[in-house]
Amino acid sequence: MKKVLSGIQPSGLLTIGNYIGAIRQFVEMQDTHDCYFMIVDLHAITVPQEPEKLREQTESVAAMYLASGIDPEKAVVFLQSQVRAHAVLGWIMTTLTGMGELERMTQFKDKSAGKESVGAGLFVYPSLQAADIVLYNADLVPVGEDQKQHLELTRDLAQRFNHRYGDTFVVPEPHITDVGKRIMSLIDASKKMSKSDPNPGAFISMFDEPDVIRKKFSRATTDSGREIKYDPDNKPEVSNLLEIFSIFSKVPISDLEARYEGQGYGALKKDIAEAVISVLEPIQARYRDIRQSGELQAILKRGAEKANAVADATLKRAMERMGFLL
Ligand code: AQP
C-alpha cells in the first residue's frame, strides 16, 4: 500500500476550502492507502497564537477530521507536537535549505505581505514541512494547489539528502485533484479562501449555521453579466461557485451549466447554499457528538504512539547517516 501523509494547521476554524482541498481527499484515500493525518500545530505558531485558542482550535481540527469521516482505525490521526522527531528533522532539513529557495515561496510572500514584523518561523517552515513528510516515507501528499510549491521543495530536499548521505528518504509526489484544487474567497476571487481571512464573509466555515451559509452565498461577489458558465479566466467568481456546487452536489460542472442556462445568479446561489448545508449539517452533528464523547484525547494519544514509532526509526536512520553519535 502506498503511504500518504498530510496535515492542516489549527490556525482557525476550518473552511470548506480545507475540506475540499484536503479532508475530502483524506477520507477517500484512507481505504486504499497507509495514511497518516496530522494536525500541524508546530506550523500554526509561525504566526502568533493565543494559548487557549490554540488548544481549542487543535481539538477542533482533530474532531472535524473524525466528523468528516476519517476513521482512526484506518488512518493514524495525531498532533505534530506530540512527535518530537518533527522538530529535530525539521532543523536538519533547514540546514539543507537555501535562503533563495525559501525566498521564492509564494506563500511566504502572501502571508508576510503588509506585516510590520514577520517571525523567522514563517520563513523556514517549508523545511519543517519537508521533514513532516519524509519522516513517514510518504509516497503521496494530498494537498490543495497552494501547497504545490512547498511539495517541490520537499522533493528537492529529500533528493539532496539522499545524494549527500545515501538513499534515506522516499521522494514524495503531490496528490492534487482537478476540481477544487484552489477554492477562492467569496468576496475577492483573486485570493484563495483562507481560514485566517479577517473577513468572515470571504469563507464558509465548516461550523457555519444554515442561515449564515445562505447569507454568505447570497452576498458572494459575481461579475455584472448573467451567464452561468465555467470560465476561470474571464468569470472567476461564477467559476468558483460552480466548482463548490459541483463538489458538494456531486453533479458535473457541465450539467450545472446546462441546468442554469438562462437563469440569473440568484437561483444558482440559493441552490449552492442548500447543497453545502446538506453536506455540512450531518458533519456538524457528528462533530458535536465527538466533542461531547471525551474520546478525542485517547484517540490522539494512540495516534501519536503509532506515529512516534515510524518517525523515530526514520530520524535514527537519517542521523546515523549524517554522522551523529546515537
Ligand atoms: N482555498 C483552498 N482551496 C483548496 N485547498 C485549500 N487548502 C487550504 N485552503 C484551500 C488546503 O487545506 C490544507 C490545509 O491547509 P493549512 O491549514 O495547512 O494551510 P493553508 O493552506 O495556509 O490553509 P488556510 O486555510 O489558508 O490557513 P491559514 O489561513 O491559516 O493560512 C492544505 O492541503 C491546503 O492546500
Short mmCIF file of C-alpha atoms and ligand atoms in Angstrom, two decimals:
data_model
loop_
_atom_site.label_atom_id
_atom_site.label_comp_id
_atom_site.label_asym_id
_atom_site.label_seq_id
_atom_site.Cartn_x
_atom_site.Cartn_y
_atom_site.Cartn_z
CA MET A 1 0.00 0.00 0.00
CA LYS A 2 1.29 3.46 -0.83
CA LYS A 3 1.91 5.75 2.13
CA VAL A 4 0.07 9.05 2.46
CA LEU A 5 0.83 11.96 4.78
CA SER A 6 -0.90 15.30 5.11
CA GLY A 7 -1.97 17.84 7.71
CA ILE A 8 -3.84 21.02 8.45
CA GLN A 9 -2.82 23.91 10.69
CA PRO A 10 -5.04 24.66 13.70
CA SER A 11 -4.81 28.36 12.83
CA GLY A 12 -8.54 28.99 12.81
CA LEU A 13 -11.85 27.27 12.20
CA LEU A 14 -11.72 25.06 9.12
CA THR A 15 -13.31 26.30 5.92
CA ILE A 16 -14.87 24.44 3.03
CA GLY A 17 -11.58 25.24 1.20
CA ASN A 18 -9.73 22.99 3.68
CA TYR A 19 -12.49 20.39 3.35
CA ILE A 20 -12.40 20.37 -0.45
CA GLY A 21 -8.62 20.66 -0.91
CA ALA A 22 -7.60 18.35 1.91
CA ILE A 23 -10.07 16.49 4.19
CA ARG A 24 -12.31 15.20 1.40
CA GLN A 25 -9.26 13.59 -0.20
CA PHE A 26 -8.07 12.18 3.14
CA VAL A 27 -11.38 10.36 3.56
CA GLU A 28 -11.20 8.93 0.04
CA MET A 29 -7.63 7.71 0.41
CA GLN A 30 -7.87 6.01 3.82
CA ASP A 31 -9.37 2.81 2.37
CA THR A 32 -6.69 2.27 -0.23
CA HIS A 33 -3.55 3.77 1.33
CA ASP A 34 -1.50 3.61 4.52
CA CYS A 35 -2.48 7.07 5.84
CA TYR A 36 -1.04 9.49 8.41
CA PHE A 37 -3.12 12.62 9.02
CA MET A 38 -1.79 15.13 11.48
CA ILE A 39 -2.78 18.44 12.96
CA VAL A 40 0.25 20.63 12.33
CA ASP A 41 0.27 22.70 15.50
CA LEU A 42 4.00 23.47 15.19
CA HIS A 43 3.21 25.16 11.88
CA ALA A 44 0.37 27.17 13.40
CA ILE A 45 2.78 29.02 15.73
CA THR A 46 4.60 30.56 12.76
CA VAL A 47 2.13 33.37 13.40
CA PRO A 48 1.27 34.39 17.00
CA GLN A 49 -1.39 32.16 18.63
CA GLU A 50 -3.10 32.68 21.98
CA PRO A 51 -2.55 29.51 24.08
CA GLU A 52 -6.24 28.99 24.91
CA LYS A 53 -7.25 29.48 21.31
CA LEU A 54 -4.52 27.17 20.02
CA ARG A 55 -5.71 24.41 22.38
CA GLU A 56 -9.33 24.83 21.29
CA GLN A 57 -8.51 25.04 17.58
CA THR A 58 -6.27 21.97 17.76
CA GLU A 59 -9.05 19.89 19.31
CA SER A 60 -11.49 21.37 16.86
CA VAL A 61 -9.43 20.34 13.78
CA ALA A 62 -8.92 16.84 15.21
CA ALA A 63 -12.64 16.43 15.92
CA MET A 64 -13.50 17.81 12.47
CA TYR A 65 -11.23 15.21 10.84
CA LEU A 66 -13.21 12.46 12.58
CA ALA A 67 -16.60 14.09 11.98
CA SER A 68 -15.81 14.38 8.26
CA GLY A 69 -15.21 10.64 8.04
CA ILE A 70 -11.56 10.00 8.86
CA ASP A 71 -11.54 6.72 10.77
CA PRO A 72 -8.75 6.38 13.39
CA GLU A 73 -8.91 2.59 12.89
CA LYS A 74 -7.90 3.08 9.25
CA ALA A 75 -5.64 6.15 9.42
CA VAL A 76 -3.18 7.37 12.03
CA VAL A 77 -4.51 10.68 13.40
CA PHE A 78 -2.10 12.64 15.59
CA LEU A 79 -0.73 16.00 16.70
CA GLN A 80 2.59 17.06 15.17
CA SER A 81 3.85 18.44 18.51
CA GLN A 82 3.41 15.01 20.13
CA VAL A 83 6.03 13.55 17.79
CA ARG A 84 9.26 15.34 18.69
CA ALA A 85 11.14 13.89 15.71
CA HIS A 86 9.44 16.58 13.58
CA ALA A 87 11.33 19.36 15.33
CA VAL A 88 14.68 17.58 15.09
CA LEU A 89 14.42 16.57 11.45
CA GLY A 90 12.89 19.98 10.71
CA TRP A 91 16.13 21.58 11.90
CA ILE A 92 18.20 19.17 9.83
CA MET A 93 16.15 19.95 6.71
CA THR A 94 16.53 23.70 7.41
CA THR A 95 20.30 23.31 7.28
CA LEU A 96 19.95 21.74 3.82
CA THR A 97 17.71 24.54 2.51
CA GLY A 98 18.99 27.60 0.63
CA MET A 99 17.78 31.09 1.60
CA GLY A 100 16.98 31.69 -2.08
CA GLU A 101 14.73 28.64 -2.16
CA LEU A 102 12.70 29.95 0.78
CA GLU A 103 12.61 33.47 -0.64
CA ARG A 104 10.87 32.12 -3.74
CA MET A 105 7.95 30.64 -1.75
CA THR A 106 4.81 32.50 -2.78
CA GLN A 107 3.01 31.51 0.44
CA PHE A 108 5.66 33.34 2.45
CA LYS A 109 5.28 36.38 0.21
CA ASP A 110 1.47 36.30 0.61
CA LYS A 111 1.46 35.71 4.36
CA SER A 112 4.15 38.29 5.15
CA ALA A 113 2.82 40.99 2.80
CA GLY A 114 1.98 44.21 4.62
CA LYS A 115 3.02 42.85 8.05
CA GLU A 116 5.24 45.05 10.21
CA SER A 117 7.04 42.14 11.79
CA VAL A 118 7.34 38.60 10.49
CA GLY A 119 8.74 35.68 12.51
CA ALA A 120 11.64 33.63 11.13
CA GLY A 121 9.46 30.52 11.60
CA LEU A 122 7.13 31.66 8.84
CA PHE A 123 10.13 31.87 6.54
CA VAL A 124 11.66 28.47 7.35
CA TYR A 125 8.53 26.38 7.89
CA PRO A 126 8.62 24.79 4.39
CA SER A 127 11.73 22.93 5.62
CA LEU A 128 9.78 21.63 8.64
CA GLN A 129 7.03 20.58 6.26
CA ALA A 130 9.61 18.60 4.26
CA ALA A 131 10.62 16.82 7.47
CA ASP A 132 6.96 16.08 8.30
CA ILE A 133 6.54 14.27 5.01
CA VAL A 134 9.78 12.27 4.74
CA LEU A 135 9.55 11.04 8.36
CA TYR A 136 6.68 8.73 7.31
CA ASN A 137 8.22 7.64 3.97
CA ALA A 138 5.18 9.18 2.30
CA ASP A 139 4.69 8.46 -1.40
CA LEU A 140 1.74 10.83 -1.79
CA VAL A 141 0.70 14.10 -0.16
CA PRO A 142 -2.92 15.16 -0.76
CA VAL A 143 -3.00 18.98 -0.78
CA GLY A 144 -4.60 21.96 -2.45
CA GLU A 145 -2.73 23.70 -5.22
CA ASP A 146 -1.37 26.37 -2.84
CA GLN A 147 0.95 23.74 -1.34
CA LYS A 148 2.41 22.53 -4.64
CA GLN A 149 5.49 24.75 -4.42
CA HIS A 150 6.26 23.53 -0.89
CA LEU A 151 5.98 19.95 -2.13
CA GLU A 152 8.50 20.70 -4.86
CA LEU A 153 10.89 21.96 -2.20
CA THR A 154 10.30 18.77 -0.18
CA ARG A 155 11.22 16.69 -3.22
CA ASP A 156 14.40 18.75 -3.77
CA LEU A 157 15.43 18.43 -0.11
CA ALA A 158 14.77 14.68 0.02
CA GLN A 159 16.83 14.20 -3.15
CA ARG A 160 19.60 16.45 -1.80
CA PHE A 161 19.79 14.46 1.42
CA ASN A 162 19.81 11.15 -0.47
CA HIS A 163 22.55 12.40 -2.78
CA ARG A 164 24.72 13.60 0.10
CA TYR A 165 24.20 10.81 2.64
CA GLY A 166 22.88 7.85 0.66
CA ASP A 167 19.35 6.70 -0.09
CA THR A 168 17.32 7.51 3.03
CA PHE A 169 14.09 9.30 2.17
CA VAL A 170 11.24 8.49 -0.20
CA VAL A 171 10.76 11.36 -2.67
CA PRO A 172 7.01 12.16 -2.44
CA GLU A 173 4.51 13.27 -5.08
CA PRO A 174 1.73 15.82 -4.51
CA HIS A 175 -1.80 14.47 -4.97
CA ILE A 176 -3.97 17.33 -6.22
CA THR A 177 -7.49 16.86 -7.59
CA ASP A 178 -8.53 18.72 -10.70
CA VAL A 179 -11.80 20.23 -9.49
CA GLY A 180 -11.48 22.10 -6.20
CA LYS A 181 -7.71 22.38 -6.10
CA ARG A 182 -7.97 26.07 -5.24
CA ILE A 183 -11.25 27.38 -3.84
CA MET A 184 -11.29 31.17 -3.91
CA SER A 185 -12.60 33.81 -1.48
CA LEU A 186 -16.31 34.54 -1.91
CA ILE A 187 -15.56 38.26 -1.86
CA ASP A 188 -12.35 38.51 -3.86
CA ALA A 189 -11.83 35.75 -6.40
CA SER A 190 -8.17 36.71 -6.83
CA LYS A 191 -7.45 35.43 -3.27
CA LYS A 192 -7.78 31.85 -2.06
CA MET A 193 -10.36 31.05 0.59
CA SER A 194 -8.47 31.02 3.92
CA LYS A 195 -9.50 30.24 7.48
CA SER A 196 -7.48 33.21 8.79
CA ASP A 197 -9.12 35.74 6.43
CA PRO A 198 -10.15 38.67 8.68
CA ASN A 199 -13.44 38.99 6.76
CA PRO A 200 -15.72 36.04 7.64
CA GLY A 201 -17.81 36.76 4.54
CA ALA A 202 -14.87 35.55 2.45
CA PHE A 203 -15.20 31.94 3.57
CA ILE A 204 -17.76 29.32 4.54
CA SER A 205 -16.66 27.85 7.84
CA MET A 206 -17.32 24.15 8.46
CA PHE A 207 -19.23 25.40 11.53
CA ASP A 208 -21.47 28.00 9.87
CA GLU A 209 -25.19 27.70 10.60
CA PRO A 210 -27.55 27.23 7.61
CA ASP A 211 -28.73 30.85 7.65
CA VAL A 212 -25.18 32.15 7.75
CA ILE A 213 -24.29 29.93 4.78
CA ARG A 214 -27.30 31.22 2.81
CA LYS A 215 -26.38 34.81 3.59
CA LYS A 216 -22.71 34.39 2.67
CA PHE A 217 -23.53 32.81 -0.71
CA SER A 218 -26.19 35.40 -1.47
CA ARG A 219 -23.59 38.13 -0.85
CA ALA A 220 -20.81 36.38 -2.78
CA THR A 221 -19.30 38.66 -5.42
CA THR A 222 -20.29 37.90 -9.01
CA ASP A 223 -19.47 39.73 -12.23
CA SER A 224 -22.03 42.01 -13.90
CA GLY A 225 -23.05 39.55 -16.66
CA ARG A 226 -25.76 36.92 -16.21
CA GLU A 227 -24.27 33.93 -17.98
CA ILE A 228 -23.57 30.88 -15.82
CA LYS A 229 -20.50 29.45 -17.45
CA TYR A 230 -17.32 27.80 -16.16
CA ASP A 231 -14.55 30.09 -17.37
CA PRO A 232 -11.99 30.71 -14.59
CA ASP A 233 -10.02 33.30 -16.62
CA ASN A 234 -12.93 35.54 -17.57
CA LYS A 235 -15.55 34.64 -14.94
CA PRO A 236 -13.56 33.67 -11.83
CA GLU A 237 -16.36 34.29 -9.30
CA VAL A 238 -19.02 32.23 -11.06
CA SER A 239 -16.46 29.53 -11.86
CA ASN A 240 -15.55 29.32 -8.17
CA LEU A 241 -19.23 28.97 -7.22
CA LEU A 242 -19.72 26.26 -9.86
CA GLU A 243 -16.73 24.31 -8.51
CA ILE A 244 -18.06 24.46 -4.95
CA PHE A 245 -21.54 23.47 -6.15
CA SER A 246 -20.26 20.58 -8.24
CA ILE A 247 -18.21 19.15 -5.35
CA PHE A 248 -20.98 19.39 -2.77
CA SER A 249 -23.78 18.19 -5.11
CA LYS A 250 -21.62 15.63 -6.97
CA VAL A 251 -23.10 16.95 -10.24
CA PRO A 252 -20.57 17.60 -13.04
CA ILE A 253 -19.96 21.28 -13.85
CA SER A 254 -21.19 20.86 -17.46
CA ASP A 255 -24.55 19.53 -16.17
CA LEU A 256 -24.85 22.50 -13.82
CA GLU A 257 -24.13 24.94 -16.67
CA ALA A 258 -26.93 23.32 -18.67
CA ARG A 259 -29.32 23.29 -15.71
CA TYR A 260 -28.91 27.03 -15.03
CA GLU A 261 -28.78 28.23 -18.63
CA GLY A 262 -30.80 31.42 -18.98
CA GLN A 263 -31.28 31.81 -15.23
CA GLY A 264 -29.68 34.55 -13.12
CA TYR A 265 -27.12 34.17 -10.37
CA GLY A 266 -29.79 34.32 -7.64
CA ALA A 267 -31.15 30.81 -8.29
CA LEU A 268 -27.65 29.37 -8.55
CA LYS A 269 -26.56 30.92 -5.23
CA LYS A 270 -29.66 29.67 -3.43
CA ASP A 271 -29.13 26.11 -4.63
CA ILE A 272 -25.41 26.09 -3.82
CA ALA A 273 -26.20 27.12 -0.26
CA GLU A 274 -28.64 24.19 0.11
CA ALA A 275 -26.14 21.71 -1.35
CA VAL A 276 -23.43 22.86 1.07
CA ILE A 277 -25.83 22.83 4.05
CA SER A 278 -26.94 19.26 3.30
CA VAL A 279 -23.32 18.05 3.49
CA LEU A 280 -22.26 20.18 6.46
CA GLU A 281 -25.27 19.56 8.74
CA PRO A 282 -24.53 15.85 9.42
CA ILE A 283 -20.80 16.61 9.79
CA GLN A 284 -21.61 19.30 12.36
CA ALA A 285 -23.87 16.90 14.29
CA ARG A 286 -21.12 14.24 14.39
CA TYR A 287 -18.64 16.92 15.44
CA ARG A 288 -20.78 17.84 18.46
CA ASP A 289 -21.06 14.16 19.44
CA ILE A 290 -17.29 13.64 19.21
CA ARG A 291 -16.53 16.72 21.32
CA GLN A 292 -19.04 15.57 23.96
CA SER A 293 -17.85 11.97 24.00
CA GLY A 294 -14.49 12.90 25.60
CA GLU A 295 -12.73 10.27 23.46
CA LEU A 296 -10.59 12.64 21.45
CA GLN A 297 -7.58 12.69 23.80
CA ALA A 298 -7.30 8.91 23.80
CA ILE A 299 -7.57 8.71 20.00
CA LEU A 300 -4.82 11.31 19.61
CA LYS A 301 -2.62 9.53 22.15
CA ARG A 302 -2.92 6.23 20.28
CA GLY A 303 -2.19 8.03 17.03
CA ALA A 304 0.93 9.68 18.49
CA GLU A 305 2.25 6.31 19.70
CA LYS A 306 1.97 4.83 16.21
CA ALA A 307 3.42 7.95 14.57
CA ASN A 308 6.34 8.14 17.01
CA ALA A 309 7.37 4.56 16.21
CA VAL A 310 7.64 5.29 12.47
CA ALA A 311 9.13 8.78 12.81
CA ASP A 312 11.79 7.75 15.36
CA ALA A 313 13.03 4.96 13.09
CA THR A 314 13.38 7.34 10.12
CA LEU A 315 15.08 10.01 12.21
CA LYS A 316 17.55 7.49 13.63
CA ARG A 317 18.44 6.26 10.14
CA ALA A 318 18.96 9.83 8.87
CA MET A 319 21.06 10.93 11.87
CA GLU A 320 23.29 7.86 11.72
CA ARG A 321 23.99 8.53 8.03
CA MET A 322 24.89 12.14 8.84
CA GLY A 323 27.46 11.13 11.45
CA PHE A 324 25.62 11.92 14.67
CA LEU A 325 26.55 9.76 17.67
CA LEU A 326 23.37 7.97 18.75
N1 AQP B 1 -8.89 27.61 -0.64
C1 AQP B 1 -8.42 26.38 -0.67
N2 AQP B 1 -8.73 25.56 -1.70
C2 AQP B 1 -8.26 24.29 -1.74
N3 AQP B 1 -7.47 23.77 -0.77
C3 AQP B 1 -7.15 24.56 0.28
N4 AQP B 1 -6.41 24.36 1.38
C4 AQP B 1 -6.40 25.47 2.14
N5 AQP B 1 -7.13 26.42 1.56
C5 AQP B 1 -7.61 25.88 0.39
C6 AQP B 1 -5.74 23.12 1.69
O1 AQP B 1 -6.03 22.81 3.04
C7 AQP B 1 -4.89 22.15 3.59
C8 AQP B 1 -4.54 22.71 4.93
O2 AQP B 1 -4.05 23.97 4.84
P1 AQP B 1 -3.26 24.60 6.07
O3 AQP B 1 -4.17 24.90 7.17
O4 AQP B 1 -2.11 23.73 6.44
O5 AQP B 1 -2.67 25.88 5.47
P2 AQP B 1 -3.20 26.85 4.41
O6 AQP B 1 -3.05 26.27 3.03
O7 AQP B 1 -2.48 28.13 4.65
O8 AQP B 1 -4.76 26.95 4.73
P3 AQP B 1 -5.58 28.24 5.10
O9 AQP B 1 -7.00 27.85 5.31
O10 AQP B 1 -5.31 29.31 4.09
O11 AQP B 1 -4.95 28.60 6.50
P4 AQP B 1 -4.36 29.96 7.02
O12 AQP B 1 -5.44 30.96 6.82
O13 AQP B 1 -4.03 29.70 8.45
O14 AQP B 1 -3.15 30.25 6.20
C9 AQP B 1 -3.76 22.22 2.57
O15 AQP B 1 -3.70 20.99 1.90
C10 AQP B 1 -4.23 23.29 1.64
O16 AQP B 1 -3.74 23.10 0.33
#
